[in-house]
Short mmCIF file of C-alpha atoms in Angstrom, two decimals:
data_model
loop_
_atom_site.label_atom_id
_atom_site.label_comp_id
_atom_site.label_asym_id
_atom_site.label_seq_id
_atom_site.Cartn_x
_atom_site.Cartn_y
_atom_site.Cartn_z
CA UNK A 1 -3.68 -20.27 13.71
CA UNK A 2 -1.88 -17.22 13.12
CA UNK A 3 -0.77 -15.72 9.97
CA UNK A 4 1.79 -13.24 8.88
CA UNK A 5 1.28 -10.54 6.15
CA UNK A 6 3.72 -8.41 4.39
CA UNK A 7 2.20 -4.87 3.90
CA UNK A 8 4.53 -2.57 1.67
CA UNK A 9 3.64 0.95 0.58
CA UNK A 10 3.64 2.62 -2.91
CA UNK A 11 4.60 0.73 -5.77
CA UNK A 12 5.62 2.36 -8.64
CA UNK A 13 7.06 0.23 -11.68
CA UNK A 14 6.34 2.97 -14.22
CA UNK A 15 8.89 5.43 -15.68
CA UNK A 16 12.78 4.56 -14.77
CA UNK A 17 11.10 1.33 -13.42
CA UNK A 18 9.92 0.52 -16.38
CA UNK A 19 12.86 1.32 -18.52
CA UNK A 20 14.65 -1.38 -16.85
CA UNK A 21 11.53 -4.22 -17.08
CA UNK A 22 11.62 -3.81 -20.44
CA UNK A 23 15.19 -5.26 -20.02
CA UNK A 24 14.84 -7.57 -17.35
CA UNK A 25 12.53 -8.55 -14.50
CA UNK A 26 15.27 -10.08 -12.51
CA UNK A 27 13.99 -9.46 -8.66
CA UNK A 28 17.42 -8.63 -7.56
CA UNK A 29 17.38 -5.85 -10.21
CA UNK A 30 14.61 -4.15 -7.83
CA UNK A 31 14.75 -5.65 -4.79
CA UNK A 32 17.82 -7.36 -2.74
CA UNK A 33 18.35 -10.89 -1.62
CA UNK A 34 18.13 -9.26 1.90
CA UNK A 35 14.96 -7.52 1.81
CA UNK A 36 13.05 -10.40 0.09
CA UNK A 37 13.91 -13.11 2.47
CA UNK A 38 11.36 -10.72 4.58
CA UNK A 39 8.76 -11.00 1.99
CA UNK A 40 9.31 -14.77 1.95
CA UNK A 41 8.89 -15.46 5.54
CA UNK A 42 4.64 -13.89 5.06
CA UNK A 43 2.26 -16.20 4.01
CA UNK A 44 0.84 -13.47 1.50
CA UNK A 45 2.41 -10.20 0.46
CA UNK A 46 0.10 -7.18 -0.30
CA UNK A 47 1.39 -3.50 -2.10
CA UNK A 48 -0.23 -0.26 -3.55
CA UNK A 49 0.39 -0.15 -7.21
CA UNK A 50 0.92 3.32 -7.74
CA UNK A 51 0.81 2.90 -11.61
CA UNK A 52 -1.35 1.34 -14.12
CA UNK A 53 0.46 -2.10 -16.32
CA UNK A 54 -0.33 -1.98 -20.04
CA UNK A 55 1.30 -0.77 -22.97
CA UNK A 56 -2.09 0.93 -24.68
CA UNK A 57 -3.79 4.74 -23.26
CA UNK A 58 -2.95 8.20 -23.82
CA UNK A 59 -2.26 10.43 -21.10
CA UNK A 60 -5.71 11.33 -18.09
CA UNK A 61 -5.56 15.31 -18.76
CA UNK A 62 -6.72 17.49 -15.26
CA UNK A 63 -5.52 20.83 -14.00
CA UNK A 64 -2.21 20.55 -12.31
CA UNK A 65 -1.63 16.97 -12.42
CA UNK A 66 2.24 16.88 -13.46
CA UNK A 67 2.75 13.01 -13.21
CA UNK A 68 1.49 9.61 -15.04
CA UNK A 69 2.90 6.48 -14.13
CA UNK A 70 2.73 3.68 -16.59
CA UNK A 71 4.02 0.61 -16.60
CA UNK A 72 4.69 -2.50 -19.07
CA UNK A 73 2.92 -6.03 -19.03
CA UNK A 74 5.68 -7.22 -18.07
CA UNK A 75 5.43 -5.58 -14.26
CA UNK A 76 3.53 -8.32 -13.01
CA UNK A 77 6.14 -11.05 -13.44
CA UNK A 78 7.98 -8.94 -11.16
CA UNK A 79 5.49 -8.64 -8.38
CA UNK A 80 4.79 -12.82 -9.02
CA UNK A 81 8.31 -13.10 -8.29
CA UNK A 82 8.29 -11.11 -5.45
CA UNK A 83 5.79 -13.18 -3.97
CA UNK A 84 3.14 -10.77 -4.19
CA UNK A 85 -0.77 -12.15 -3.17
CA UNK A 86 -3.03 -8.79 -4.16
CA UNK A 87 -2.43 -5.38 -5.00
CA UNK A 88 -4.95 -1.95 -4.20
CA UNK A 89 -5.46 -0.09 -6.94
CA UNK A 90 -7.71 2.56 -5.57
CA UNK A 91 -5.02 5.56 -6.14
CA UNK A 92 -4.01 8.50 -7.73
CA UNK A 93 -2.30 7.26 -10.32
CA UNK A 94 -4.44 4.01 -11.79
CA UNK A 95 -6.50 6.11 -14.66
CA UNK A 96 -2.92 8.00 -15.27
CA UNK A 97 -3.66 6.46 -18.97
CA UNK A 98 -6.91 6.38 -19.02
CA UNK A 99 -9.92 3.57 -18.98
CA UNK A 100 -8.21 1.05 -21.36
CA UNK A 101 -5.01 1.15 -19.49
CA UNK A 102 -6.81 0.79 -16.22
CA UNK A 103 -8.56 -2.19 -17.77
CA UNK A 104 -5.88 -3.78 -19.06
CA UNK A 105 -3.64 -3.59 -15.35
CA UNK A 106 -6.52 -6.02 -13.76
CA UNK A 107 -5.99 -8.11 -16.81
CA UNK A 108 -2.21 -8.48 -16.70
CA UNK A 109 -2.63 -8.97 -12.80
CA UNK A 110 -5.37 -11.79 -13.63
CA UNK A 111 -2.74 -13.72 -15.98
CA UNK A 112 -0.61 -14.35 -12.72
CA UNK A 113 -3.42 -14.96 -10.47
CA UNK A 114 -2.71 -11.49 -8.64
CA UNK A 115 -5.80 -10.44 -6.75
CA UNK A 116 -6.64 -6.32 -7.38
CA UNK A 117 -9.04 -4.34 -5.28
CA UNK A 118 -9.99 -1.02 -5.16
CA UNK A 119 -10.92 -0.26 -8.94
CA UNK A 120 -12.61 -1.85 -11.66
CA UNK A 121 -15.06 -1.31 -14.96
CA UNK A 122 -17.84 -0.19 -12.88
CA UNK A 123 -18.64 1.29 -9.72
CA UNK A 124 -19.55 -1.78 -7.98
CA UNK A 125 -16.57 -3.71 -9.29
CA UNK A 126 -13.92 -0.87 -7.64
CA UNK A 127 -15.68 -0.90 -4.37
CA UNK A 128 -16.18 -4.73 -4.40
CA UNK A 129 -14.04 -6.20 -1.54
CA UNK A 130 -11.10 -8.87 -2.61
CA UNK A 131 -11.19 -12.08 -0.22
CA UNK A 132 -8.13 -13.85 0.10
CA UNK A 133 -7.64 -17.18 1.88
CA UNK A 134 -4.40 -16.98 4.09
CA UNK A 135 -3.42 -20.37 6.01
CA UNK A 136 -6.62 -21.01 7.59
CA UNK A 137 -7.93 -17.44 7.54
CA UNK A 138 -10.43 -15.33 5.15
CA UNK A 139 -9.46 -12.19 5.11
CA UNK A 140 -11.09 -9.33 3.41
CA UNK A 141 -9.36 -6.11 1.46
CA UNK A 142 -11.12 -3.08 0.67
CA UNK A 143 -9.15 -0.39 -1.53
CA UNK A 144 -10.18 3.37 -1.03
CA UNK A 145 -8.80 6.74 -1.81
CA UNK A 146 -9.78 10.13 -0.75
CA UNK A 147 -8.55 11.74 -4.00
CA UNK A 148 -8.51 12.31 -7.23
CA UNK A 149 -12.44 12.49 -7.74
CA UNK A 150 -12.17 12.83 -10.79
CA UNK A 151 -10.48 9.14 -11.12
CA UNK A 152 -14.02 7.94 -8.81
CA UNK A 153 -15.69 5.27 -10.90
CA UNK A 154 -18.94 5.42 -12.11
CA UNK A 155 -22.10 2.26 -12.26
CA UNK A 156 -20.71 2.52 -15.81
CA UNK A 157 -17.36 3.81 -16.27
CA UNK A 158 -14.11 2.56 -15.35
CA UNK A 159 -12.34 4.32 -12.15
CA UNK A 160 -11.46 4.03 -8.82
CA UNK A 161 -13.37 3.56 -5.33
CA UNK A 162 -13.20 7.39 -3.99
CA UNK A 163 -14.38 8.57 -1.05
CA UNK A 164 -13.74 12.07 0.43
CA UNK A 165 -12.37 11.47 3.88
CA UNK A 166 -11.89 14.70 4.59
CA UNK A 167 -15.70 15.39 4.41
CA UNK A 168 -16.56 11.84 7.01
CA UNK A 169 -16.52 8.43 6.25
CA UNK A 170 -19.54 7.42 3.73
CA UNK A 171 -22.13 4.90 4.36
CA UNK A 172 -21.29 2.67 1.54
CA UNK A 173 -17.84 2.75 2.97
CA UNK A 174 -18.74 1.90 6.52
CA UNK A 175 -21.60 -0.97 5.72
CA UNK A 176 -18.91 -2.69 3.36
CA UNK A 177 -16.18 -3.11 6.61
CA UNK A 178 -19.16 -4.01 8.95
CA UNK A 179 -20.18 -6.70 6.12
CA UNK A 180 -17.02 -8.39 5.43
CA UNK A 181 -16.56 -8.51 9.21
CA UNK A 182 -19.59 -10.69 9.45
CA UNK A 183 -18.51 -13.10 6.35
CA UNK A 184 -14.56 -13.13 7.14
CA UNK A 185 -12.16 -13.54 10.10
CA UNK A 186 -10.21 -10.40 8.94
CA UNK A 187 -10.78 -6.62 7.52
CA UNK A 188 -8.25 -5.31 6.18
CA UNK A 189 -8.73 -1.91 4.88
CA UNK A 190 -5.90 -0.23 2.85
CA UNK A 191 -6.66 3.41 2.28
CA UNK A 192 -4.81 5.65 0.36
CA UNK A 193 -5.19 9.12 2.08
CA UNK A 194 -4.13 12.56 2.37
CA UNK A 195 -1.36 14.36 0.67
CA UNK A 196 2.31 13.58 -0.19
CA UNK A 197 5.25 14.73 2.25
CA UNK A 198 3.61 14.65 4.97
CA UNK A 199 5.89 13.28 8.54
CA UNK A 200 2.30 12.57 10.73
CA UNK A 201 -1.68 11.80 9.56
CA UNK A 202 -3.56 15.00 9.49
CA UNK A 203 -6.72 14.73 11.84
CA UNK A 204 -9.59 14.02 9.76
CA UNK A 205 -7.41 10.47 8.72
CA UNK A 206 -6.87 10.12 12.31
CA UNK A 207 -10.92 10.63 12.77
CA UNK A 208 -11.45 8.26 9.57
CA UNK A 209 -9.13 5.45 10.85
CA UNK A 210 -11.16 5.33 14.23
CA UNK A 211 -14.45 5.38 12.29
CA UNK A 212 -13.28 1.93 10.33
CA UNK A 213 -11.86 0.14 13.32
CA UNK A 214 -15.16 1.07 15.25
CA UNK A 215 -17.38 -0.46 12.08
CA UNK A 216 -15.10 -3.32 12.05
CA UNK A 217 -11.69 -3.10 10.54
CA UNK A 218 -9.18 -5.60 11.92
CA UNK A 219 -6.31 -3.71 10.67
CA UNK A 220 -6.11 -0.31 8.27
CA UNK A 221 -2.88 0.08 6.37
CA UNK A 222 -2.84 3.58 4.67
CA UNK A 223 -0.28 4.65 2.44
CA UNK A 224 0.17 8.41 0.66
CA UNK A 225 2.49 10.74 2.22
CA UNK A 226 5.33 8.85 0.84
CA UNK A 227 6.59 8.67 4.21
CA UNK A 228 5.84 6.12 7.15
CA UNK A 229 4.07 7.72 9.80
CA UNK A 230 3.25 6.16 13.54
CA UNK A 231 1.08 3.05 14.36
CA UNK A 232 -1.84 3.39 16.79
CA UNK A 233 -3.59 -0.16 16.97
CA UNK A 234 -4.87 -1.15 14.70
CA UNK A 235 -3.76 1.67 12.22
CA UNK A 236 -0.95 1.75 9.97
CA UNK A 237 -0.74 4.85 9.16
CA UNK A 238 1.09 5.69 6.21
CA UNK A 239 3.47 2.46 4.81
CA UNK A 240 5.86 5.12 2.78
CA UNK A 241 7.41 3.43 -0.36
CA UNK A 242 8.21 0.74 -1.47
CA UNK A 243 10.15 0.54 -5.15
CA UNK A 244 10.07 3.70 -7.08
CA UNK A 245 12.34 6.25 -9.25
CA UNK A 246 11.12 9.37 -7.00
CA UNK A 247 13.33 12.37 -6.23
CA UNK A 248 14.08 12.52 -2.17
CA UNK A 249 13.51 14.86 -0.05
CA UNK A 250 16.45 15.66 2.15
CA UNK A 251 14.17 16.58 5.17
CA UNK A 252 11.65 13.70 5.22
CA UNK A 253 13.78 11.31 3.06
CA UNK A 254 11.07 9.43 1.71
CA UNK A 255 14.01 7.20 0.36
CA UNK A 256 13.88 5.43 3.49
CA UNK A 257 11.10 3.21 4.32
CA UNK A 258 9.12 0.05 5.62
CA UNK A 259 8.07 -3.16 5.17
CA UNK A 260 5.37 -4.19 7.54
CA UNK A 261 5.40 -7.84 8.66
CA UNK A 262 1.85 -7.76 10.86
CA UNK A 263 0.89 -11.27 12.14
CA UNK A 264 -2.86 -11.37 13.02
CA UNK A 265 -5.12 -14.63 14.09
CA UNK A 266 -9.10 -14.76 13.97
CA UNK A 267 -9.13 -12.41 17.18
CA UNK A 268 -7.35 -9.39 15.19
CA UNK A 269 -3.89 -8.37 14.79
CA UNK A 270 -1.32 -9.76 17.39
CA UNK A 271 2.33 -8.15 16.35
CA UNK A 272 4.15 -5.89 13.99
CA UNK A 273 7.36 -6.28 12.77
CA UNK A 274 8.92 -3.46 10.65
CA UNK A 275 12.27 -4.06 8.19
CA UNK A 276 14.13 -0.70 7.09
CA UNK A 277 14.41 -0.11 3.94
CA UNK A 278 17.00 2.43 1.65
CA UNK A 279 15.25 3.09 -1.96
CA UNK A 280 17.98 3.93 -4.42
CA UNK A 281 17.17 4.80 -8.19
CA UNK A 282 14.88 1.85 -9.32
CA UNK A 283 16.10 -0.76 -6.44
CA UNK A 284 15.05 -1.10 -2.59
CA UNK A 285 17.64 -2.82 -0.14
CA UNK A 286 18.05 -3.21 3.50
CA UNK A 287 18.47 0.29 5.06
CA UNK A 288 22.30 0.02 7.32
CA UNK A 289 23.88 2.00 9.30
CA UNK A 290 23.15 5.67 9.80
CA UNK A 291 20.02 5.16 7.28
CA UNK A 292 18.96 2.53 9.69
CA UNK A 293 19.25 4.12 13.33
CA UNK A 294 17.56 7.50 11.88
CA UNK A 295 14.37 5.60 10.26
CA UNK A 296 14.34 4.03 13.90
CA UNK A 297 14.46 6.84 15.68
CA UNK A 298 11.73 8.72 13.89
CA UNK A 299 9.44 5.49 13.83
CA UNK A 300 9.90 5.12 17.80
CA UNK A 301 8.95 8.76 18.02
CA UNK A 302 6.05 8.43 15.65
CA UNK A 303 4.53 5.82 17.36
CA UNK A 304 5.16 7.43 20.81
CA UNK A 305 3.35 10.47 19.98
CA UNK A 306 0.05 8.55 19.04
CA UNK A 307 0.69 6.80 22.29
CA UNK A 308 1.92 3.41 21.15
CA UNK A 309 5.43 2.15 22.21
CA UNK A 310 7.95 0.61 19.75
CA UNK A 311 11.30 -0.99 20.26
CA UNK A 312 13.91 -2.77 18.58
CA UNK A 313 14.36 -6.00 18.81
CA UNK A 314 16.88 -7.31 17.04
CA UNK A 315 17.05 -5.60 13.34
CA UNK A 316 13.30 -4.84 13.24
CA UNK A 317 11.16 -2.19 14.69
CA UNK A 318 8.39 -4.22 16.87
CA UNK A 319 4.92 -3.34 17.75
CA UNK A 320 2.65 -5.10 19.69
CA UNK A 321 -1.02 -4.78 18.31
CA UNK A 322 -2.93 -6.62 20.73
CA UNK A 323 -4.19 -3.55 21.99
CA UNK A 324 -7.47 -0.62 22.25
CA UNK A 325 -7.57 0.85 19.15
CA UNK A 326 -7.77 4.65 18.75
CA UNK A 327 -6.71 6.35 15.64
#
């Protein structure tokens, strides 16, 4: 039987988010009536949490890292309210405070029963696959970044699962999809790759993303740039953002964005679904108007020049994914 998921983009609940959680975590503080009635019709809602959760850490010093993202215990009740199933943590910002703070975010997320892959206490616990059960479905989610290395986990130190993309697709990485495609009816592979500000994926994600689907992926749902970028089945790109507090750039305008709605059965995924979204300061809503017809128009042309149509119908951007993949 087919299920839906809701796929959103970077997460971040740290700075001006987290001014205002300390306050309230009120879900229409963040995120609009409008936007989760979308999130409410999936029958589990995954994110990238582009921040650690805990109130303990000092800051992760490295050479020309400018921002750290933390944010309070208190996060999770948000994302619990927001419906969310499991977050990836396997990004450029979870060791932004260092290994207790790291620590402590899987804790927090275990209090609400919020499933976290992609980093852990050891090097087999960030690359360790999370399996969630979705209506009659077992689908797998493996968390990977290509960067910072210096955030890569260790077999005895806290950190993320990093692999450098840019360099091929590792064996570990490879024999993990083709091994959760054996024991579940669904990979799903949620990369975060390349760099910020980007408007399409740079080729070595475009060779990475073909290398997963071949060893098995069902779906691969990046997320990075900031900014969505095209769908080729069954690759997602980039997601964009989110809920954040991030400065916009007037070109790209990474303050508008989308929330994925893919429904997939045990053959793979069948149709995407994509809402617009306008982030303001600290809240996301339903993108209108103007906002609305320009995210359309450079999604439609995204997807067109990676060969893949897209259309409206109705208020959403549709895909259909039933299709050759081919990165």
């Amino acid at each position: 039987m087919p299920v839906t998921l809701a796929l959103a983009g970077d997460t971040m609940l740290g700075r001006g988010v987290a001014d205002l959680l300390a306050k309230s975590t009120d879900p229409d503080t963040y995120v609009s009536y409008g936007v989760r009635e979308y999130l409410s019709e999936a029958d589990a809602v995954l994110l990238n949490l582009e921040c650690c959760v805990s109130d303990r850490g000092s800051l992760w010093f490295a050479p020309g890292k400018v921002f750290h993202f933390r944010a309070p215990p208190q996060a999770v009740d948000l994302l619990a309210e927001l419906g969310v199933s499991c977050v990836t943590l396997a990004n450029n910002h979870a060791l932004d405070y260092g290994y207790d703070a790291l620590l402590d975010t899987r804790t927090h997320l275990e209090r609400l029963e919020i499933r976290a892959a992609g980093a852990g206490a050891t090097l087999a616990e960030a690359r360790e696959p999370v399996v969630l059960t979705v209506g009659g479905l077992r689908i797998a989610v493996i968390s990977v970044t290509d960067h910072p290395e210096d955030y890569a986990a260790t077999p005895d130190e806290p950190g993320v699962a990093y692999a450098d993309l840019t360099t091929g697709v590792p064996g570990w990485l490879t024999d993990t999809v083709a091994r959760m495609r054996t024991e579940t009816d669904a990979v799903l592979v949620s990369p975060h790759w390349g760099p910020n500000m980007t408007a399409a994926p740079q080729p070595y994600i475009r060779v990475a993303a073909t290398i997963l689907a071949d060893a098995g992926a069902t779906l691969i749902a990046g997320h990075s740039a900031h900014v969505a970028h095209g769908v080729a089945p069954p690759v997602l790109y980039d997601m964009g953002d989110f809920l954040d507090d991030y400065a916009v750039d007037t070109v790209l305008r990474n303050d508008l964005s989308l929330l994925f709605l893919v429904t997939i059965d045990e053959l793979g995924p069948l149709r995407l679904r994509a809402v617009p979204l306008k982030l303001g300061y600290c809240r996301t809503v339903l993108a209108e108007g103007e906002d609305r017809a320009w995210l359309g128009r450079r999604f439609i042309s995204a997807c067109q020049a990676l060969g893949t149509p897209a259309a409206w119908e109705d208020d959403l951007l549709v895909v259909d994914l039933r299709g050759k993949h081919g990165g």
